[in-house]
Amino acid sequence: MVLTSATAKKETPPVESQTSDEATSTLRTVFGFDRFREGQESIIADALAGRDLLAVMPTGAGKSLCYQLPALLGRGLTIVVSPLIALIENQVAQLRTHGVIASAIHSGRPRAENIDDWRAAVDGRARLLYLSPERLMTPRMIKALSKLAIDRFVVDEAHCVSQWGHDFRPDYLGLNTLKAHFPKTPISAFTATADAETRQDIADTLLRPAASVRVFGFDRKNLRISVLQKITDKSQLINCVKSFPSVSGIIYCLSRKDAEKNTEVLCDAGFSAATYHAGLDQEKRSDVMKQFMSGDKKIIVATVAFGMGIDKPDIRFIIHHSVPGSIEAYYQEIGRAGRDGLDASAILLYGKSDIMRRRRLADKSQSAANVRDRIADIASYCEGKICRRRALTRHFGEESKPCGMCDNCLNKTSAAR
Ligand code: ADP
Ligand code: MG
Ligand code: ZN
């Protein structure tokens, strides 16, 4: 575990056994879990102490519990900001299975339901209120909320505020005035992937200087990581997929067109594959998502639009058909595999021409220099000879031992250094 603080070098002191008995008993009685997972206890203790906090924990580690549980212990309302309607709906439904009432207001449902949910939040029946960032930051909502007792604001998928991040959303930037609108209300931010620069960015945008920053577990021990020289021939992709018979996986492509083309290649070869990208209509996307979640479709061939917050434990492989835009994006995407703790593979097909394509795209972006740096980082990762897992955890400021199962570790001639 690495511990850092938003204010440069000052470290957040470790918090152990400070979490109240009440939290532990709520964990059992409401959520039905015996014990906290790594990190949850100290994050919950920070929240209960009323601190601003940024928690970085891998996908599937259990970040939601870190704000859902404190929400049940306070007197007031917890506001949760989430970027996607699907994520909001998932959480509300999941909480309901634990007997917890949560409200949500978003554009994907009838006005009458939004009004009902708002009433439930105002009169205290609902303990949490889920909102999109653009809903929250309207002057009308800010005004209405300032009349309520709010215990805490939670910003989930907080890396979306960072312009350097791969999922940047302009609406998330609007959250930068939240702390000024509610100077006394603590704010918690959660994300799965953030290197030091992105962490700083999130803290600067959302939090106050004394915020606690806690970073956990970048070392995913069940991931078998490899980088292959890309061959521009469809047999390479087919052979990769063949080595994972009848299990679920995701193939990430650079463009929508690539995703569609590769889906066709795989379907022609007899695989159960479907395309997912932001160009499909909402209904089609949610169909594909459902089929993947249920296991009816094994393989999703997607752009980066697919996967944020996805809670499918048995994804066995992630293939990057094209080099990702940054180490962060890459780490976030491979983090979706093997959430059940069983073996999973991540294969990146690395081609210099894809780096060139990325560079050309970068030149069109507003922050071209930074984007180019990130492309250079991922290119040198791909060409690097040290243990893949070690290189990745180092990027996030954590040391790990050679994994013994990545391509570099297995390649004796370039023994992991
Ligand atoms: P993420 O960190 O990706 O947001 P989630 O909050 O969606 O992860 O949690 C992933 C899964 O882990 C959920 O199914 C959740 O119920 C489960 N989980 C969370 N905390 C615990 C715990 N202490 N013990 C057992 N399961 C847990
Ligand atoms: Mg989550
Ligand atoms: Zn290794």
Tab-separated table of C-alpha atoms and ligand atoms in Angstrom:
chain	number	residue	atom	x	y	z
A	1	MET	CA	0.000	0.000	0.000
A	2	VAL	CA	1.219	3.466	-0.822
A	3	LEU	CA	0.094	6.367	1.264
A	4	THR	CA	0.305	9.909	0.015
A	5	SER	CA	-1.436	13.154	0.675
A	6	ALA	CA	-2.954	15.786	-1.539
A	7	THR	CA	-0.678	18.381	-0.029
A	8	ALA	CA	2.637	17.406	-1.476
A	9	LYS	CA	4.695	15.302	0.912
A	10	LYS	CA	2.646	15.280	4.066
A	11	GLU	CA	1.483	11.735	4.652
A	12	THR	CA	-1.909	10.667	5.822
A	13	PRO	CA	-1.380	8.752	9.059
A	14	PRO	CA	-2.483	5.127	8.889
A	15	VAL	CA	-5.867	4.558	10.433
A	16	GLU	CA	-6.334	1.181	12.016
A	17	SER	CA	-9.171	-0.123	14.080
A	18	GLN	CA	-10.564	3.379	14.236
A	19	THR	CA	-13.624	2.411	12.330
A	20	SER	CA	-16.492	2.314	14.725
A	21	ASP	CA	-18.094	-0.915	15.811
A	22	GLU	CA	-21.165	0.496	14.199
A	23	ALA	CA	-19.490	0.341	10.798
A	24	THR	CA	-18.480	-3.279	11.310
A	25	SER	CA	-21.917	-4.287	12.419
A	26	THR	CA	-23.503	-2.451	9.465
A	27	LEU	CA	-21.130	-4.322	7.167
A	28	ARG	CA	-22.551	-7.577	8.488
A	29	THR	CA	-26.183	-6.766	9.017
A	30	VAL	CA	-26.875	-4.637	5.939
A	31	PHE	CA	-24.329	-5.797	3.364
A	32	GLY	CA	-23.892	-9.349	4.601
A	33	PHE	CA	-20.063	-9.312	4.491
A	34	ASP	CA	-17.863	-10.738	7.249
A	35	ARG	CA	-14.944	-8.406	6.961
A	36	PHE	CA	-13.653	-5.305	5.249
A	37	ARG	CA	-11.402	-5.709	2.265
A	38	GLU	CA	-8.012	-4.046	2.051
A	39	GLY	CA	-8.391	-0.306	2.256
A	40	GLN	CA	-12.080	-0.107	3.027
A	41	GLU	CA	-11.669	0.344	6.741
A	42	SER	CA	-9.281	3.293	6.581
A	43	ILE	CA	-11.276	5.013	3.854
A	44	ILE	CA	-14.491	4.643	5.820
A	45	ALA	CA	-12.731	5.963	8.922
A	46	ASP	CA	-11.643	9.059	6.955
A	47	ALA	CA	-15.171	9.566	5.722
A	48	LEU	CA	-16.672	9.182	9.188
A	49	ALA	CA	-14.126	11.667	10.523
A	50	GLY	CA	-15.541	14.192	8.058
A	51	ARG	CA	-12.398	14.485	5.951
A	52	ASP	CA	-12.150	15.155	2.258
A	53	LEU	CA	-10.615	12.099	0.665
A	54	LEU	CA	-9.399	10.581	-2.547
A	55	ALA	CA	-9.334	6.798	-2.656
A	56	VAL	CA	-7.651	4.905	-5.468
A	57	MET	CA	-8.491	1.208	-5.460
A	58	PRO	CA	-8.503	-1.337	-8.268
A	59	THR	CA	-11.646	-2.161	-10.163
A	60	GLY	CA	-13.721	-4.615	-8.192
A	61	ALA	CA	-11.997	-3.837	-4.907
A	62	GLY	CA	-15.215	-2.515	-3.409
A	63	LYS	CA	-15.144	1.270	-3.628
A	64	SER	CA	-18.931	1.672	-3.535
A	65	LEU	CA	-19.121	0.208	-0.051
A	66	CYS	CA	-16.674	2.890	1.128
A	67	TYR	CA	-19.345	5.530	0.585
A	68	GLN	CA	-22.536	3.499	0.814
A	69	LEU	CA	-21.767	2.323	4.317
A	70	PRO	CA	-20.942	5.763	5.789
A	71	ALA	CA	-24.114	7.047	4.108
A	72	LEU	CA	-26.124	4.733	6.342
A	73	LEU	CA	-24.416	5.884	9.509
A	74	GLY	CA	-24.861	9.634	9.127
A	75	ARG	CA	-27.989	11.642	9.743
A	76	GLY	CA	-28.092	13.572	6.516
A	77	LEU	CA	-28.107	12.739	2.879
A	78	THR	CA	-25.172	11.509	0.798
A	79	ILE	CA	-25.004	12.829	-2.759
A	80	VAL	CA	-23.247	10.527	-5.214
A	81	VAL	CA	-22.071	11.836	-8.578
A	82	SER	CA	-21.683	9.202	-11.244
A	83	PRO	CA	-20.968	9.605	-14.956
A	84	LEU	CA	-23.300	7.000	-16.422
A	85	ILE	CA	-26.993	6.241	-16.069
A	86	ALA	CA	-26.228	2.513	-16.208
A	87	LEU	CA	-23.872	2.781	-13.236
A	88	ILE	CA	-26.424	4.767	-11.262
A	89	GLU	CA	-29.212	2.292	-11.978
A	90	ASN	CA	-26.968	-0.646	-11.040
A	91	GLN	CA	-26.108	0.834	-7.699
A	92	VAL	CA	-29.671	1.796	-6.835
A	93	ALA	CA	-30.826	-1.734	-7.697
A	94	GLN	CA	-27.986	-3.342	-5.760
A	95	LEU	CA	-28.686	-1.228	-2.689
A	96	ARG	CA	-32.331	-2.229	-2.876
A	97	THR	CA	-31.311	-5.894	-2.580
A	98	HIS	CA	-29.735	-4.931	0.753
A	99	GLY	CA	-32.902	-3.139	1.802
A	100	VAL	CA	-31.411	0.338	1.388
A	101	ILE	CA	-33.458	3.026	-0.325
A	102	ALA	CA	-31.467	5.238	-2.677
A	103	SER	CA	-32.813	7.937	-4.971
A	104	ALA	CA	-31.630	8.836	-8.424
A	105	ILE	CA	-32.395	11.690	-10.748
A	106	HIS	CA	-31.323	11.433	-14.364
A	107	SER	CA	-32.488	12.054	-17.900
A	108	GLY	CA	-33.081	8.389	-18.645
A	109	ARG	CA	-36.342	8.063	-16.747
A	110	PRO	CA	-39.777	9.702	-16.542
A	111	ARG	CA	-40.088	13.055	-14.818
A	112	ALA	CA	-42.601	11.651	-12.329
A	113	GLU	CA	-40.054	9.119	-11.089
A	114	ASN	CA	-37.445	11.827	-10.697
A	115	ILE	CA	-39.904	13.865	-8.653
A	116	ASP	CA	-40.756	10.894	-6.428
A	117	ASP	CA	-37.092	10.201	-5.833
A	118	TRP	CA	-36.381	13.816	-5.032
A	119	ARG	CA	-39.166	13.724	-2.398
A	120	ALA	CA	-37.691	10.577	-0.887
A	121	ALA	CA	-34.320	12.307	-0.628
A	122	VAL	CA	-35.807	15.442	0.933
A	123	ASP	CA	-37.896	13.669	3.546
A	124	GLY	CA	-35.060	11.357	4.574
A	125	ARG	CA	-36.473	8.050	3.309
A	126	ALA	CA	-33.595	7.743	0.866
A	127	ARG	CA	-30.109	7.811	2.348
A	128	LEU	CA	-28.309	8.435	-0.901
A	129	LEU	CA	-29.126	10.531	-3.935
A	130	TYR	CA	-27.389	9.675	-7.217
A	131	LEU	CA	-26.942	12.450	-9.763
A	132	SER	CA	-25.056	13.107	-12.941
A	133	PRO	CA	-22.552	15.977	-12.650
A	134	GLU	CA	-24.563	18.247	-14.939
A	135	ARG	CA	-27.720	17.736	-12.847
A	136	LEU	CA	-25.908	18.456	-9.631
A	137	MET	CA	-24.241	21.650	-10.814
A	138	THR	CA	-27.357	23.465	-12.021
A	139	PRO	CA	-27.984	26.615	-9.956
A	140	ARG	CA	-31.435	25.286	-9.113
A	141	MET	CA	-30.130	21.999	-7.710
A	142	ILE	CA	-27.348	23.720	-5.767
A	143	LYS	CA	-29.904	26.034	-4.211
A	144	ALA	CA	-32.288	23.199	-3.348
A	145	LEU	CA	-29.500	21.111	-1.843
A	146	SER	CA	-28.198	23.934	0.302
A	147	LYS	CA	-31.483	23.777	2.215
A	148	LEU	CA	-30.943	20.105	3.085
A	149	ALA	CA	-28.651	18.439	5.589
A	150	ILE	CA	-25.965	16.910	3.373
A	151	ASP	CA	-23.433	14.647	5.069
A	152	ARG	CA	-21.106	14.182	2.150
A	153	PHE	CA	-20.625	14.551	-1.567
A	154	VAL	CA	-19.143	11.553	-3.332
A	155	VAL	CA	-17.621	11.761	-6.791
A	156	ASP	CA	-17.339	8.289	-8.266
A	157	GLU	CA	-15.098	7.568	-11.280
A	158	ALA	CA	-13.306	10.760	-10.286
A	159	HIS	CA	-10.588	10.356	-12.933
A	160	CYS	CA	-13.192	11.812	-15.323
A	161	VAL	CA	-12.258	15.288	-14.005
A	162	SER	CA	-8.712	14.966	-15.222
A	163	GLN	CA	-8.010	16.249	-18.671
A	164	TRP	CA	-5.015	13.957	-18.763
A	165	GLY	CA	-7.205	10.966	-18.003
A	166	HIS	CA	-8.646	8.718	-20.654
A	167	ASP	CA	-12.296	9.231	-19.713
A	168	PHE	CA	-12.256	12.995	-19.410
A	169	ARG	CA	-15.750	14.494	-19.238
A	170	PRO	CA	-16.219	18.241	-19.493
A	171	ASP	CA	-19.226	17.976	-17.159
A	172	TYR	CA	-16.935	16.676	-14.446
A	173	LEU	CA	-14.865	19.849	-14.616
A	174	GLY	CA	-17.971	21.760	-13.575
A	175	LEU	CA	-17.620	20.037	-10.193
A	176	ASN	CA	-14.637	22.262	-9.411
A	177	THR	CA	-16.924	24.799	-7.686
A	178	LEU	CA	-18.623	22.213	-5.484
A	179	LYS	CA	-16.289	22.847	-2.546
A	180	ALA	CA	-16.984	26.571	-2.749
A	181	HIS	CA	-20.752	26.088	-2.861
A	182	PHE	CA	-20.658	23.765	0.157
A	183	PRO	CA	-17.664	24.887	2.203
A	184	LYS	CA	-18.587	22.771	5.228
A	185	THR	CA	-19.543	19.537	3.510
A	186	PRO	CA	-16.866	16.876	3.044
A	187	ILE	CA	-16.184	15.570	-0.448
A	188	SER	CA	-14.942	12.063	-1.260
A	189	ALA	CA	-13.533	11.073	-4.637
A	190	PHE	CA	-13.085	7.504	-5.897
A	191	THR	CA	-11.297	6.050	-8.868
A	192	ALA	CA	-9.612	2.842	-9.949
A	193	THR	CA	-6.720	4.320	-11.814
A	194	ALA	CA	-4.794	7.474	-11.258
A	195	ASP	CA	-1.072	8.060	-11.435
A	196	ALA	CA	0.515	10.808	-9.348
A	197	GLU	CA	-0.311	13.549	-11.849
A	198	THR	CA	-3.945	12.525	-12.182
A	199	ARG	CA	-4.279	12.197	-8.408
A	200	GLN	CA	-3.016	15.739	-8.032
A	201	ASP	CA	-5.415	16.898	-10.702
A	202	ILE	CA	-8.400	15.270	-8.991
A	203	ALA	CA	-7.393	16.633	-5.587
A	204	ASP	CA	-6.853	20.164	-6.940
A	205	THR	CA	-10.153	20.199	-8.777
A	206	LEU	CA	-12.458	18.638	-6.232
A	207	LEU	CA	-10.938	18.618	-2.787
A	208	ARG	CA	-9.574	20.919	-0.120
A	209	PRO	CA	-5.851	20.977	0.647
A	210	ALA	CA	-6.015	18.812	3.769
A	211	ALA	CA	-7.638	15.921	1.937
A	212	SER	CA	-6.538	12.399	2.690
A	213	VAL	CA	-5.279	10.483	-0.326
A	214	ARG	CA	-5.129	6.710	-0.115
A	215	VAL	CA	-3.848	4.463	-2.828
A	216	PHE	CA	-4.237	0.709	-2.740
A	217	GLY	CA	-3.154	-2.353	-4.552
A	218	PHE	CA	-1.952	-1.734	-8.074
A	219	ASP	CA	-0.401	-5.178	-8.074
A	220	ARG	CA	-2.936	-7.520	-9.649
A	221	LYS	CA	-1.362	-10.896	-8.994
A	222	ASN	CA	-3.760	-12.951	-11.090
A	223	LEU	CA	-3.087	-11.075	-14.342
A	224	ARG	CA	-0.909	-12.705	-16.966
A	225	ILE	CA	0.310	-9.773	-19.013
A	226	SER	CA	1.985	-9.856	-22.390
A	227	VAL	CA	2.808	-7.604	-25.301
A	228	LEU	CA	3.038	-9.106	-28.775
A	229	GLN	CA	4.421	-7.555	-31.906
A	230	LYS	CA	1.340	-6.793	-33.975
A	231	ILE	CA	0.990	-8.508	-37.299
A	232	THR	CA	-1.428	-6.897	-39.719
A	233	ASP	CA	-3.161	-10.101	-40.450
A	234	LYS	CA	-6.458	-11.201	-38.998
A	235	SER	CA	-5.082	-14.630	-38.080
A	236	GLN	CA	-3.210	-13.091	-35.135
A	237	LEU	CA	-6.392	-11.883	-33.475
A	238	ILE	CA	-8.185	-15.139	-34.232
A	239	ASN	CA	-5.339	-17.184	-32.753
A	240	CYS	CA	-5.264	-15.040	-29.627
A	241	VAL	CA	-8.990	-15.508	-29.105
A	242	LYS	CA	-8.733	-19.246	-29.826
A	243	SER	CA	-6.544	-19.663	-26.775
A	244	PHE	CA	-9.527	-18.644	-24.588
A	245	PRO	CA	-12.277	-21.074	-25.522
A	246	SER	CA	-15.806	-20.449	-24.169
A	247	VAL	CA	-14.841	-17.739	-21.698
A	248	SER	CA	-15.682	-14.040	-21.603
A	249	GLY	CA	-13.313	-11.381	-22.871
A	250	ILE	CA	-13.051	-7.853	-24.225
A	251	ILE	CA	-11.140	-6.704	-27.278
A	252	TYR	CA	-10.289	-3.017	-27.302
A	253	CYS	CA	-9.884	-1.254	-30.635
A	254	LEU	CA	-8.786	2.244	-31.540
A	255	SER	CA	-11.797	3.238	-33.625
A	256	ARG	CA	-15.437	2.312	-34.065
A	257	LYS	CA	-14.625	1.107	-37.547
A	258	ASP	CA	-11.882	-1.184	-36.228
A	259	ALA	CA	-14.287	-2.568	-33.643
A	260	GLU	CA	-16.882	-3.350	-36.297
A	261	LYS	CA	-14.338	-4.874	-38.631
A	262	ASN	CA	-12.848	-7.107	-35.937
A	263	THR	CA	-16.289	-8.238	-34.791
A	264	GLU	CA	-16.950	-9.383	-38.325
A	265	VAL	CA	-13.610	-11.199	-38.477
A	266	LEU	CA	-14.390	-13.052	-35.243
A	267	CYS	CA	-17.990	-13.863	-36.107
A	268	ASP	CA	-16.870	-15.205	-39.482
A	269	ALA	CA	-14.400	-17.407	-37.624
A	270	GLY	CA	-17.261	-18.774	-35.538
A	271	PHE	CA	-16.857	-16.830	-32.302
A	272	SER	CA	-19.688	-15.329	-30.269
A	273	ALA	CA	-18.758	-11.655	-30.588
A	274	ALA	CA	-20.592	-8.319	-30.561
A	275	THR	CA	-19.576	-4.710	-31.138
A	276	TYR	CA	-19.899	-1.955	-28.562
A	277	HIS	CA	-19.121	1.706	-29.114
A	278	ALA	CA	-20.602	5.113	-28.453
A	279	GLY	CA	-21.963	5.361	-31.992
A	280	LEU	CA	-24.606	2.702	-31.306
A	281	ASP	CA	-27.948	3.808	-29.931
A	282	GLN	CA	-28.686	3.419	-26.244
A	283	GLU	CA	-30.974	0.426	-26.712
A	284	LYS	CA	-28.456	-1.506	-28.779
A	285	ARG	CA	-25.705	-0.766	-26.274
A	286	SER	CA	-27.725	-1.938	-23.317
A	287	ASP	CA	-28.701	-5.100	-25.254
A	288	VAL	CA	-25.066	-5.913	-25.924
A	289	MET	CA	-24.171	-5.193	-22.312
A	290	LYS	CA	-26.922	-7.529	-21.064
A	291	GLN	CA	-25.832	-10.333	-23.392
A	292	PHE	CA	-22.263	-9.988	-22.216
A	293	MET	CA	-23.203	-9.895	-18.543
A	294	SER	CA	-25.346	-13.021	-18.892
A	295	GLY	CA	-22.671	-14.864	-20.863
A	296	ASP	CA	-24.829	-15.189	-24.008
A	297	LYS	CA	-22.205	-13.206	-25.885
A	298	LYS	CA	-18.694	-14.132	-24.900
A	299	ILE	CA	-16.664	-11.480	-26.622
A	300	ILE	CA	-17.190	-7.743	-26.803
A	301	VAL	CA	-15.201	-5.904	-29.436
A	302	ALA	CA	-15.241	-2.321	-28.304
A	303	THR	CA	-13.791	1.117	-28.200
A	304	VAL	CA	-12.868	2.608	-24.837
A	305	ALA	CA	-16.557	3.486	-24.501
A	306	PHE	CA	-17.076	0.013	-23.048
A	307	GLY	CA	-16.352	-1.052	-19.560
A	308	MET	CA	-16.347	1.790	-17.067
A	309	GLY	CA	-17.690	0.493	-13.765
A	310	ILE	CA	-18.554	-2.875	-15.241
A	311	ASP	CA	-19.081	-5.469	-12.508
A	312	LYS	CA	-18.553	-8.813	-14.269
A	313	PRO	CA	-16.242	-10.971	-12.170
A	314	ASP	CA	-15.340	-13.651	-14.713
A	315	ILE	CA	-13.809	-11.734	-17.613
A	316	ARG	CA	-10.880	-14.014	-18.517
A	317	PHE	CA	-9.071	-11.985	-21.146
A	318	ILE	CA	-8.551	-8.468	-22.426
A	319	ILE	CA	-6.932	-8.043	-25.807
A	320	HIS	CA	-5.740	-4.653	-26.967
A	321	HIS	CA	-5.931	-4.828	-30.712
A	322	SER	CA	-4.279	-1.448	-30.798
A	323	VAL	CA	-2.006	0.308	-28.361
A	324	PRO	CA	-3.988	2.294	-25.736
A	325	GLY	CA	-3.541	6.051	-25.364
A	326	SER	CA	-1.784	5.896	-22.002
A	327	ILE	CA	-0.561	3.520	-19.321
A	328	GLU	CA	-3.454	4.667	-17.204
A	329	ALA	CA	-6.047	3.780	-19.806
A	330	TYR	CA	-4.300	0.451	-20.336
A	331	TYR	CA	-4.208	-0.349	-16.649
A	332	GLN	CA	-7.838	0.599	-16.190
A	333	GLU	CA	-8.871	-1.584	-19.113
A	334	ILE	CA	-6.901	-4.687	-18.143
A	335	GLY	CA	-8.161	-4.193	-14.582
A	336	ARG	CA	-11.547	-5.408	-15.784
A	337	ALA	CA	-10.230	-8.942	-16.172
A	338	GLY	CA	-10.131	-11.497	-13.382
A	339	ARG	CA	-12.080	-9.630	-10.763
A	340	ASP	CA	-12.992	-12.977	-9.222
A	341	GLY	CA	-9.306	-13.423	-8.360
A	342	LEU	CA	-8.850	-16.335	-10.793
A	343	ASP	CA	-6.277	-16.290	-13.585
A	344	ALA	CA	-6.884	-13.848	-16.395
A	345	SER	CA	-4.840	-12.667	-19.369
A	346	ALA	CA	-4.077	-9.313	-20.897
A	347	ILE	CA	-2.545	-9.272	-24.356
A	348	LEU	CA	-1.498	-6.086	-26.092
A	349	LEU	CA	-0.812	-6.169	-29.820
A	350	TYR	CA	1.841	-3.539	-30.301
A	351	GLY	CA	2.472	-1.989	-33.696
A	352	LYS	CA	4.461	1.126	-34.503
A	353	SER	CA	1.858	2.236	-37.020
A	354	ASP	CA	-0.728	2.397	-34.229
A	355	ILE	CA	1.593	4.671	-32.271
A	356	MET	CA	1.723	6.913	-35.339
A	357	ARG	CA	-2.065	6.890	-35.570
A	358	ARG	CA	-2.263	7.860	-31.906
A	359	ARG	CA	0.218	10.669	-32.459
A	360	ARG	CA	-1.773	12.032	-35.354
A	361	LEU	CA	-4.918	12.009	-33.205
A	362	ALA	CA	-2.976	13.719	-30.426
A	363	ASP	CA	-1.941	16.576	-32.674
A	364	LYS	CA	-5.611	17.471	-33.042
A	365	SER	CA	-6.222	17.588	-29.312
A	366	GLN	CA	-6.000	20.702	-27.152
A	367	SER	CA	-3.401	19.324	-24.793
A	368	ALA	CA	-1.272	17.735	-27.495
A	369	ALA	CA	2.028	17.869	-25.604
A	370	ASN	CA	0.682	15.987	-22.628
A	371	VAL	CA	-1.117	13.442	-24.758
A	372	ARG	CA	2.088	12.844	-26.722
A	373	ASP	CA	4.040	12.277	-23.485
A	374	ARG	CA	1.540	9.642	-22.492
A	375	ILE	CA	1.827	7.916	-25.820
A	376	ALA	CA	5.623	7.928	-25.431
A	377	ASP	CA	5.214	6.302	-21.982
A	378	ILE	CA	3.063	3.484	-23.258
A	379	ALA	CA	5.358	2.955	-26.255
A	380	SER	CA	8.373	2.597	-24.009
A	381	TYR	CA	6.406	0.272	-21.753
A	382	CYS	CA	5.647	-1.908	-24.783
A	383	GLU	CA	9.264	-1.949	-25.865
A	384	GLY	CA	10.569	-2.393	-22.319
A	385	LYS	CA	12.187	-5.609	-21.138
A	386	ILE	CA	11.386	-5.514	-17.452
A	387	CYS	CA	8.573	-7.478	-15.872
A	388	ARG	CA	5.301	-6.025	-17.179
A	389	ARG	CA	3.588	-6.022	-13.837
A	390	ARG	CA	6.574	-4.400	-12.233
A	391	ALA	CA	6.680	-1.697	-14.900
A	392	LEU	CA	2.995	-0.988	-14.391
A	393	THR	CA	3.002	-0.854	-10.606
A	394	ARG	CA	6.100	1.363	-10.750
A	395	HIS	CA	4.244	3.761	-12.979
A	396	PHE	CA	1.721	4.161	-10.167
A	397	GLY	CA	4.406	4.471	-7.507
A	398	GLU	CA	4.305	0.949	-6.096
A	399	GLU	CA	7.169	-1.578	-6.095
A	400	SER	CA	6.416	-5.214	-6.854
A	401	LYS	CA	8.472	-8.353	-7.431
A	402	PRO	CA	8.892	-9.833	-10.916
A	403	CYS	CA	5.648	-11.685	-11.563
A	404	GLY	CA	7.157	-14.749	-13.213
A	405	MET	CA	4.316	-15.035	-15.704
A	406	CYS	CA	4.443	-12.096	-18.106
A	407	ASP	CA	6.100	-12.296	-21.517
A	408	ASN	CA	9.254	-10.603	-20.259
A	409	CYS	CA	9.538	-12.819	-17.179
A	410	LEU	CA	9.008	-15.912	-19.292
A	411	ASN	CA	11.463	-14.827	-21.930
A	412	LYS	CA	14.679	-16.137	-20.406
A	413	THR	CA	16.985	-14.089	-22.596
A	414	SER	CA	15.573	-10.881	-21.171
A	415	ALA	CA	15.364	-11.971	-17.549
A	416	ALA	CA	13.243	-9.540	-15.589
A	417	ARG	CA	15.306	-6.852	-14.006
B	1	ADP	P1	-15.377	-1.022	-7.520
B	1	ADP	O1	-14.222	-0.803	-6.611
B	1	ADP	O2	-14.941	-1.464	-8.883
B	1	ADP	O3	-16.324	0.155	-7.557
B	1	ADP	P2	-17.629	-2.391	-6.380
B	1	ADP	O4	-17.902	-1.371	-5.365
B	1	ADP	O5	-18.546	-2.455	-7.550
B	1	ADP	O6	-16.141	-2.263	-6.913
B	1	ADP	O7	-17.547	-3.806	-5.640
B	1	ADP	C1	-17.245	-4.986	-6.319
B	1	ADP	C2	-17.891	-6.156	-5.631
B	1	ADP	O8	-17.276	-6.417	-4.379
B	1	ADP	C3	-19.373	-5.958	-5.348
B	1	ADP	O9	-20.079	-7.079	-5.782
B	1	ADP	C4	-19.422	-5.804	-3.849
B	1	ADP	O10	-20.641	-6.249	-3.312
B	1	ADP	C5	-18.260	-6.654	-3.383
B	1	ADP	N1	-17.722	-6.256	-2.055
B	1	ADP	C6	-17.425	-5.000	-1.643
B	1	ADP	N2	-16.939	-5.002	-0.375
B	1	ADP	C7	-16.897	-6.288	0.024
B	1	ADP	C8	-16.480	-6.964	1.242
B	1	ADP	N3	-15.986	-6.285	2.290
B	1	ADP	N4	-16.598	-8.308	1.287
B	1	ADP	C9	-17.078	-9.004	0.220
B	1	ADP	N5	-17.497	-8.444	-0.935
B	1	ADP	C10	-17.404	-7.110	-1.051
B	2	MG	MG	-17.184	1.486	-8.893
B	3	ZN	ZN	6.612	-10.379	-15.047
